[in-house]
Coordinates of C-alpha atoms in Angstrom, one line a residue:
X2 CA 0.0 0.0 0.0
X3 CA 2.8 2.4 0.9
X4 CA 4.6 1.6 -2.4
X5 CA 1.4 2.4 -4.3
X6 CA 1.0 5.7 -2.6
X7 CA 4.6 6.6 -3.3
X8 CA 4.4 5.7 -6.9
X9 CA 1.1 7.6 -7.4
X10 CA 2.5 10.6 -5.5
X11 CA 5.6 10.6 -7.8
X12 CA 3.3 10.4 -10.8
X13 CA 1.4 13.4 -9.6
X14 CA 4.6 15.3 -9.1
X15 CA 5.8 14.4 -12.6
X16 CA 2.5 15.8 -14.0
X17 CA 2.5 18.9 -11.7
X18 CA 5.8 20.3 -12.7
X19 CA 5.2 20.4 -16.5
X20 CA 1.7 21.7 -15.9
X21 CA 3.0 24.5 -13.6
X22 CA 5.7 25.5 -16.0
X23 CA 3.3 25.6 -18.9
X24 CA 0.8 27.6 -17.0
X25 CA 3.5 30.1 -15.9
X26 CA 4.7 30.5 -19.4
X27 CA 1.2 31.1 -20.8
X28 CA 0.5 33.6 -18.0
X29 CA 3.8 35.5 -18.7
X30 CA 3.3 35.8 -22.5
X31 CA -0.4 36.5 -22.5
X32 CA -1.4 39.9 -23.9
X33 CA -0.9 42.8 -21.5
X34 CA -0.7 46.6 -21.8
X35 CA 2.9 47.7 -22.7
X36 CA 4.6 49.8 -20.1
X37 CA 7.4 52.3 -20.7
X38 CA 10.7 51.1 -19.5
X39 CA 12.6 53.1 -16.9
X40 CA 15.6 53.8 -19.1
X41 CA 13.8 55.2 -22.1
X42 CA 15.2 58.5 -23.2
X43 CA 12.6 61.3 -23.8
X44 CA 14.7 63.8 -25.7
X45 CA 17.1 64.1 -28.7
X46 CA 20.5 65.5 -28.1
X47 CA 21.2 68.1 -30.8
X48 CA 24.9 68.7 -30.1
X49 CA 28.0 68.7 -32.2
X50 CA 28.4 64.9 -31.8
X51 CA 30.9 64.6 -34.6
X52 CA 33.5 66.4 -32.5
X53 CA 32.9 64.0 -29.6
X54 CA 33.1 61.0 -31.8
X55 CA 36.3 62.1 -33.4
X56 CA 37.7 63.1 -30.0
X57 CA 36.7 59.9 -28.4
X58 CA 38.3 57.8 -31.1
X59 CA 41.4 59.9 -30.9
X60 CA 41.6 59.5 -27.1
X61 CA 41.4 55.7 -27.4
X62 CA 44.0 55.5 -30.2
X63 CA 46.4 57.9 -28.4
X64 CA 46.2 55.9 -25.2
X65 CA 47.2 52.8 -27.3
X66 CA 50.3 54.6 -28.7
X67 CA 51.4 56.0 -25.3
X68 CA 51.1 52.6 -23.7
X69 CA 52.9 50.9 -26.5
X70 CA 55.9 53.1 -25.8
X71 CA 55.9 52.7 -22.0
X72 CA 58.3 50.2 -20.4
X73 CA 56.4 47.2 -19.1
X74 CA 57.7 47.5 -15.5
X75 CA 56.3 51.1 -15.3
X76 CA 52.7 50.0 -15.8
X77 CA 53.2 46.9 -13.6
X78 CA 54.3 49.1 -10.7
X79 CA 51.4 51.4 -11.4
X80 CA 48.9 48.5 -11.0
X81 CA 50.5 47.0 -7.9
X82 CA 50.2 50.1 -5.7
X83 CA 47.9 49.7 -2.6
X84 CA 46.9 52.0 0.3
X85 CA 45.9 49.8 3.3
X86 CA 42.7 50.8 5.2
X87 CA 41.0 48.6 7.8
X88 CA 39.6 45.1 8.3
X89 CA 36.0 44.2 7.7
X90 CA 34.7 40.8 8.9
X91 CA 31.9 38.5 7.8
X92 CA 30.2 38.1 11.2
X93 CA 26.9 39.9 10.3
X94 CA 26.7 38.6 6.7
X95 CA 23.9 36.1 7.4
X96 CA 21.9 38.6 9.4
X97 CA 22.1 41.3 6.7
X98 CA 21.1 38.7 4.1
X99 CA 18.0 37.7 6.1
X100 CA 17.0 41.3 6.4
X101 CA 17.4 41.6 2.6
X102 CA 15.2 38.5 2.1
X103 CA 12.5 40.1 4.4
X104 CA 12.7 43.2 2.3
X105 CA 12.3 41.2 -0.9
X106 CA 9.3 39.4 0.5
X107 CA 7.6 42.7 1.3
X108 CA 8.4 44.0 -2.2
X109 CA 7.0 40.8 -3.8
X110 CA 3.8 41.1 -1.7
X111 CA 3.6 44.8 -2.7
X112 CA 4.0 43.8 -6.3
X113 CA 0.9 41.6 -6.1
X114 CA -1.2 43.7 -3.7
X115 CA 0.0 47.2 -4.4
X116 CA -0.5 49.8 -7.1
X117 CA -0.5 48.8 -10.8
X118 CA 1.2 52.0 -11.6
X119 CA 4.9 51.2 -12.3
X120 CA 5.9 54.6 -11.0
X121 CA 4.0 54.0 -7.7
X122 CA 4.7 50.4 -7.0
X123 CA 8.2 49.9 -5.4
X124 CA 8.9 46.5 -6.9
X125 CA 9.8 47.5 -10.5
X126 CA 11.5 50.6 -9.3
X127 CA 13.7 48.8 -6.8
X128 CA 14.5 45.9 -9.2
X129 CA 15.1 47.9 -12.4
X130 CA 16.4 51.2 -10.9
X131 CA 18.0 50.6 -7.5
X132 CA 19.2 47.0 -8.0
X133 CA 20.0 46.6 -11.6
X134 CA 21.0 50.2 -12.5
X135 CA 22.2 51.5 -9.1
X136 CA 23.8 48.5 -7.4
X137 CA 25.8 47.6 -10.5
X138 CA 27.4 51.0 -10.4
X139 CA 28.0 50.8 -6.6
X140 CA 29.8 47.5 -7.1
X141 CA 32.1 49.2 -9.6
X142 CA 32.9 51.9 -7.0
X143 CA 32.9 50.3 -3.6
X144 CA 33.6 46.6 -4.4
X145 CA 31.6 43.5 -3.9
X146 CA 28.7 44.4 -1.7
X147 CA 26.4 41.7 -3.0
X148 CA 27.6 38.8 -0.9
X149 CA 26.1 40.7 2.1
X150 CA 23.1 42.1 0.4
X151 CA 21.8 39.2 -1.6
X152 CA 18.6 37.5 -0.3
X153 CA 19.8 33.9 -0.5
X154 CA 22.8 33.5 1.7
X155 CA 21.0 33.9 5.0
X156 CA 18.0 31.7 4.2
X157 CA 20.4 29.1 2.6
X158 CA 22.6 29.0 5.7
X159 CA 19.6 28.7 8.0
X160 CA 17.9 25.9 6.0
X161 CA 21.1 24.0 5.4
X162 CA 21.6 23.9 9.2
X163 CA 18.0 22.8 9.8
X164 CA 18.1 19.9 7.3
X165 CA 21.6 18.8 8.2
X166 CA 23.1 19.6 4.8
X167 CA 26.7 20.4 4.1
X168 CA 28.1 23.5 2.6
X169 CA 29.0 21.5 -0.5
X170 CA 25.4 20.5 -1.1
X171 CA 24.1 17.0 -2.0
X172 CA 25.3 16.8 -5.6
X173 CA 28.3 17.8 -7.6
X174 CA 28.0 20.2 -10.5
X175 CA 29.8 18.8 -13.6
X176 CA 33.0 20.8 -14.3
X177 CA 31.9 21.3 -17.9
X178 CA 28.9 23.2 -16.7
X179 CA 31.1 26.3 -16.1
X180 CA 28.8 29.2 -15.8
X181 CA 26.6 28.2 -18.7
X182 CA 23.5 28.1 -16.4
X183 CA 24.2 31.8 -15.6
X184 CA 24.5 32.6 -19.3
X185 CA 21.1 31.1 -20.0
X186 CA 19.5 32.7 -17.0
X187 CA 21.0 36.1 -17.8
X188 CA 19.8 35.8 -21.4
X189 CA 16.3 35.2 -20.1
X190 CA 16.6 38.2 -17.7
X191 CA 17.8 40.4 -20.6
X192 CA 14.9 39.2 -22.7
X193 CA 12.4 40.0 -20.0
X194 CA 13.8 43.4 -19.4
X195 CA 14.3 44.4 -23.1
X196 CA 11.8 42.5 -25.1
X197 CA 9.0 41.3 -22.9
X198 CA 6.0 43.7 -23.4
X199 CA 5.5 44.5 -19.7
X200 CA 8.7 44.3 -17.6
X201 CA 7.3 46.9 -15.3
X202 CA 4.0 45.1 -14.6
X203 CA 4.4 44.7 -10.8
X204 CA 2.4 41.4 -10.5
X205 CA 4.2 39.6 -13.3
X206 CA 7.5 40.9 -12.1
X207 CA 6.7 39.6 -8.6
X208 CA 6.0 36.2 -10.1
X209 CA 9.2 36.1 -12.1
X210 CA 11.4 37.4 -9.3
X211 CA 9.8 35.1 -6.7
X212 CA 10.3 32.1 -9.0
X213 CA 13.9 33.0 -9.6
X214 CA 14.5 33.4 -5.8
X215 CA 13.0 30.0 -5.1
X216 CA 14.9 28.3 -7.9
X217 CA 18.2 29.8 -6.8
X218 CA 17.7 28.8 -3.2
X219 CA 16.9 25.2 -4.1
X220 CA 19.9 25.0 -6.5
X221 CA 22.1 26.4 -3.7
X222 CA 20.8 23.7 -1.3
X223 CA 21.4 20.9 -3.9
X224 CA 24.8 22.0 -5.3
X225 CA 26.2 24.2 -2.5
X226 CA 25.9 27.9 -2.2
X227 CA 29.4 28.8 -3.3
X228 CA 29.4 26.5 -6.3
X229 CA 26.0 27.7 -7.5
X230 CA 26.9 31.3 -7.0
X231 CA 29.8 30.8 -9.4
X232 CA 27.9 28.8 -11.9
X233 CA 24.2 29.8 -12.0
X234 CA 23.4 32.9 -10.0
X235 CA 23.7 35.5 -12.8
X236 CA 23.2 38.6 -10.6
X237 CA 26.1 37.6 -8.4
X238 CA 28.3 37.0 -11.4
X239 CA 27.5 40.4 -13.0
X240 CA 28.1 42.2 -9.7
X241 CA 31.3 40.3 -8.9
X242 CA 32.7 41.2 -12.4
X243 CA 31.8 44.8 -11.9
X244 CA 33.4 44.8 -8.4
X245 CA 36.7 43.8 -9.9
X246 CA 36.9 47.3 -11.4
X247 CA 36.4 49.0 -8.0
X248 CA 39.2 51.0 -6.4
X249 CA 38.6 49.2 -3.1
X250 CA 40.1 45.7 -2.6
X251 CA 39.3 43.3 0.2
X252 CA 42.0 40.8 1.1
X253 CA 41.6 37.2 2.4
X254 CA 41.5 38.3 6.0
X255 CA 38.9 41.0 5.4
X256 CA 41.4 43.9 5.2
X257 CA 40.4 46.7 2.9
X258 CA 42.8 48.7 0.7
X259 CA 42.7 51.3 -2.0
X260 CA 43.9 50.5 -5.5
X261 CA 43.7 51.9 -9.0
X262 CA 40.4 51.4 -10.8
X263 CA 40.8 48.2 -12.8
X264 CA 43.8 46.9 -10.9
X265 CA 42.0 43.9 -9.6
X266 CA 41.1 42.9 -13.2
X267 CA 44.7 42.1 -13.9
X268 CA 44.8 39.7 -11.0
X269 CA 41.9 37.6 -12.4
X270 CA 42.4 34.2 -13.8
X271 CA 41.5 33.6 -17.5
X272 CA 37.8 33.0 -17.9
X273 CA 36.5 29.8 -19.5
X274 CA 34.4 29.9 -22.6
X275 CA 31.2 30.2 -20.6
X276 CA 32.7 33.2 -18.6
X277 CA 33.7 34.9 -21.9
X278 CA 30.1 34.4 -23.2
X279 CA 28.6 35.8 -20.0
X280 CA 30.8 38.9 -19.9
X281 CA 30.2 39.7 -23.6
X282 CA 26.4 39.1 -23.1
X283 CA 26.4 41.6 -20.3
X284 CA 27.9 44.3 -22.7
X285 CA 25.8 43.4 -25.8
X286 CA 22.5 43.4 -23.9
X287 CA 23.0 47.0 -22.7
X288 CA 24.1 48.0 -26.2
X289 CA 21.1 46.4 -27.8
X290 CA 18.8 48.1 -25.3
X291 CA 20.0 51.4 -26.7
X292 CA 20.0 50.2 -30.4
X293 CA 16.5 48.8 -30.2
X294 CA 15.0 52.2 -29.6
X295 CA 16.7 54.0 -32.4
X296 CA 15.0 55.2 -35.6
X297 CA 17.6 53.3 -37.5
X298 CA 16.7 49.9 -35.9
X299 CA 13.0 50.4 -36.2
X300 CA 13.3 51.4 -39.8
X301 CA 15.0 48.1 -40.6
X302 CA 11.7 46.4 -39.8
X303 CA 9.5 48.9 -41.5
X304 CA 8.2 50.5 -38.3
X305 CA 7.5 54.2 -38.3
X306 CA 9.2 55.4 -35.1
X307 CA 6.8 58.4 -34.8
X308 CA 3.9 55.9 -34.6
X309 CA 5.6 53.2 -32.5
X310 CA 3.1 50.4 -31.9
X311 CA 4.5 49.2 -28.6
X312 CA 6.7 46.3 -27.5
X313 CA 4.1 43.7 -28.4
X314 CA 4.6 44.4 -32.1
X315 CA 8.4 44.0 -31.9
X316 CA 8.8 40.8 -29.8
X317 CA 10.2 38.8 -32.8
X318 CA 12.6 41.5 -34.0
X319 CA 13.7 42.2 -30.4
X320 CA 14.4 38.6 -29.6
X321 CA 16.4 38.3 -32.9
X322 CA 18.3 41.5 -32.3
X323 CA 19.3 40.5 -28.7
X324 CA 20.8 37.2 -29.9
X325 CA 22.4 38.7 -33.1
X326 CA 24.0 41.6 -31.2
X327 CA 25.6 39.1 -28.8
X328 CA 26.7 36.8 -31.6
X329 CA 28.2 39.7 -33.5
X330 CA 30.1 41.1 -30.6
X331 CA 31.4 37.7 -29.6
X332 CA 32.5 37.0 -33.2
X333 CA 34.3 40.3 -33.6
X334 CA 36.0 40.1 -30.2
X335 CA 37.3 36.6 -30.8
X336 CA 38.4 37.6 -34.3
X337 CA 40.4 40.5 -32.8
X338 CA 42.1 38.1 -30.3
X339 CA 43.0 35.7 -33.2
X340 CA 44.4 38.5 -35.3
X341 CA 46.3 39.8 -32.4
X342 CA 47.8 36.4 -31.6
X343 CA 48.9 36.0 -35.2
X344 CA 50.4 39.5 -35.4
X345 CA 52.4 38.9 -32.3
X346 CA 53.3 35.3 -33.3
X347 CA 52.4 34.3 -29.8
X348 CA 52.6 30.7 -28.6
X349 CA 50.0 31.1 -25.8
X350 CA 46.8 29.0 -26.3
X351 CA 44.0 30.9 -27.8
X352 CA 41.6 30.1 -25.0
X353 CA 44.0 31.6 -22.4
X354 CA 44.5 34.8 -24.5
X355 CA 40.7 35.2 -25.0
X356 CA 40.0 34.4 -21.3
X357 CA 42.4 37.0 -20.1
X358 CA 41.7 39.8 -22.6
X359 CA 37.9 39.6 -22.1
X360 CA 38.4 41.1 -18.7
X361 CA 39.2 44.4 -20.5
X362 CA 35.5 44.5 -21.4
X363 CA 34.5 45.3 -17.8
X364 CA 35.4 49.0 -17.9
X365 CA 33.4 49.3 -21.2
X366 CA 30.4 47.5 -19.8
X367 CA 30.4 49.8 -16.7
X368 CA 30.7 52.9 -18.9
X369 CA 27.8 51.8 -21.0
X370 CA 25.8 51.1 -17.8
X371 CA 26.5 54.7 -16.6
X372 CA 25.6 56.2 -20.0
X373 CA 22.4 54.1 -20.4
X374 CA 20.9 54.3 -17.0
X375 CA 21.9 57.7 -15.8
X376 CA 18.6 59.4 -16.5
X377 CA 16.7 56.5 -14.9
X378 CA 18.7 56.7 -11.8
X379 CA 18.2 60.5 -11.5
X380 CA 14.4 60.4 -12.0
X381 CA 13.1 56.9 -11.2
X382 CA 15.4 56.8 -8.2
X383 CA 13.2 59.6 -6.7
X384 CA 10.0 57.6 -7.6
X385 CA 11.6 54.6 -5.8
X386 CA 12.2 56.5 -2.6
X387 CA 8.7 57.8 -2.6
X388 CA 7.1 54.4 -3.3
X389 CA 9.0 52.6 -0.6
X390 CA 7.1 54.6 2.1
X391 CA 3.8 53.1 0.8
X392 CA 4.5 49.7 -0.7
X393 CA 0.8 48.5 -0.6
X394 CA -0.8 51.8 -1.7
X395 CA -2.6 52.2 1.6
X396 CA -1.7 55.8 2.3
X397 CA 1.3 54.9 4.5
X398 CA 4.4 57.1 5.0
X399 CA 6.9 54.8 6.6
X400 CA 10.0 56.7 5.8
X401 CA 8.6 60.2 5.4
X402 CA 9.1 60.2 1.6
X403 CA 5.7 59.3 0.3
X404 CA 4.8 63.0 -0.4
X405 CA 8.2 64.0 -1.9
X406 CA 8.1 65.9 -5.1
X407 CA 9.8 64.2 -8.0
X408 CA 12.1 66.6 -9.8
X409 CA 11.9 65.3 -13.4
X410 CA 13.2 68.6 -14.6
X411 CA 16.7 67.5 -13.7
X412 CA 16.9 65.8 -17.1
X413 CA 14.9 68.3 -19.1
X414 CA 15.9 71.4 -20.9
X415 CA 19.0 72.5 -22.8
X416 CA 21.3 72.9 -19.8
X417 CA 20.4 69.4 -18.5
X418 CA 20.9 67.9 -22.0
X419 CA 24.3 69.5 -22.2
X420 CA 25.7 68.2 -18.9
X421 CA 24.0 64.8 -19.3
X422 CA 25.5 64.3 -22.7
X423 CA 29.0 65.3 -21.5
X424 CA 28.8 62.9 -18.5
X425 CA 27.5 60.1 -20.7
X426 CA 30.0 60.7 -23.5
X427 CA 32.8 61.1 -21.0
X428 CA 32.0 57.8 -19.3
X429 CA 32.1 56.0 -22.6
X430 CA 35.4 57.5 -23.7
X431 CA 37.0 57.0 -20.3
X432 CA 35.7 53.4 -20.1
X433 CA 37.3 52.6 -23.5
X434 CA 40.6 54.2 -22.5
X435 CA 40.7 52.2 -19.3
X436 CA 39.9 49.1 -21.3
X437 CA 42.9 49.7 -23.5
X438 CA 45.0 50.1 -20.3
X439 CA 43.8 46.8 -18.8
X440 CA 44.2 45.0 -22.2
X441 CA 47.8 46.2 -22.4
X442 CA 48.5 44.8 -18.9
X443 CA 47.2 41.4 -20.0
X444 CA 49.1 41.7 -23.3
X445 CA 52.4 42.0 -21.5
X446 CA 51.6 38.9 -19.5
X447 CA 50.9 37.0 -22.7
X448 CA 53.8 38.5 -24.7
X449 CA 56.8 39.6 -22.5
X450 CA 58.4 41.4 -25.5
X451 CA 57.0 45.0 -25.7
X452 CA 56.9 45.0 -29.5
X453 CA 54.9 41.8 -29.6
X454 CA 52.6 43.0 -26.8
X455 CA 51.8 46.2 -28.8
X456 CA 51.2 44.3 -32.0
X457 CA 48.8 41.8 -30.3
X458 CA 46.7 44.7 -29.1
X459 CA 46.3 46.5 -32.4
X460 CA 43.2 44.6 -33.6
X461 CA 41.5 44.9 -30.2
X462 CA 42.2 48.6 -30.1
X463 CA 40.6 49.0 -33.5
X464 CA 37.5 47.2 -32.1
X465 CA 37.5 49.5 -29.1
X466 CA 37.7 52.6 -31.3
X467 CA 34.8 51.3 -33.4
X468 CA 32.8 50.5 -30.2
X469 CA 33.5 54.0 -28.9
X470 CA 32.1 55.5 -32.1
X471 CA 29.1 53.2 -31.9
X472 CA 28.4 54.1 -28.2
X473 CA 28.6 57.9 -28.9
X474 CA 26.3 57.5 -31.9
X475 CA 23.8 55.7 -29.7
X476 CA 23.7 58.7 -27.4
X477 CA 23.2 61.1 -30.2
X478 CA 20.8 59.4 -32.6
X479 CA 17.0 59.9 -32.2
X480 CA 15.2 57.3 -30.2
X481 CA 11.7 56.3 -29.3
X482 CA 11.0 57.7 -25.9

């Protein structure tokens, strides 16, 4: 009798999972009003962009020439400089993570029960503006904050102690997995943010975020928290890669030190193929977000940008563009590495060279993040602060910010357009210059002879110049707001 019950129960479970997944997929893709995304730009910058593009390309090219003439030991001493600060322990890490989980639970409940207005409900504002746009930049400035702030570590540690599990989990992840699970999950996240018709719909976002939290917690229990964090938790991977650029370094014993921005990138081990794909996907997704709104892109599919029909009409072209943009960037980057290796007649394996040099993409990705999300942080960040005081739309004022006046004029007008453009353009140019600097550091590790190191970087520098021009063009060209 017990065996019959067990077999029937397992049969029900086998039926329940596909049914639940199918129902969830149908619910997510069913027709829904399209919401404006937080990062949409509502004005056209009519500035002398040609001068900026020429100047940006010249700055990247000049930095390559200067670095090619510098002695290798000069740059090496530059990167190694540190200014010790103080120690910072992990004793409260689990407690902070549990608080973060409690906050997430309130936000998810607010997403289901609160206002349907994406500028009044705190869930889309926190996830898209404070978390994705804001925390990524904080990681690039202050280092890796996510291990303390993520909502999984505390619950995982508590549950693993209760069920008697080990830190290594119950199963081993195959080594060939690499971080391919994170690549797939990040691609799904990018599709939801950039292509899905209603990424700001609070109820659907609550369902997607809650499902991802539960999936990640179960995977951490099965495979071990540390292993799954390195293989499947895409937010942690994005944030840790951004943190390698930060001018704050944390040693093994928790001691903090100041270093040059990007110095920690040169200490990184070569990334495997899955890591290369993940980092290039992080850059290409932000680039496609900007490209997909341009008059040029919409014109390719016969859409009048002045009569934009909404996201529902461009799901197919958006999905295709997201994949093709990633494939093109990956192909061009790998081609630049191949050509560089041949020019330098290097004997290092191609996989090692590509795995090292891809770290130079991090400053560019952060620069694009600044340029793309700056207006959203300035405006939607204010909406987020106001909405957090009343998460369920019940008239509360928990933090005294519910009645604050949102100053949208900070990004409107000629004066604002001028300084916004200069900040965005300056970020893109500086990011590419720092990328050239980092790439040269890796080139000297791959090719100890200065001449060969400089030759190996020529194709990659050409790619960075072209990407600088592309980024500045994205800032200047008309877009659908």
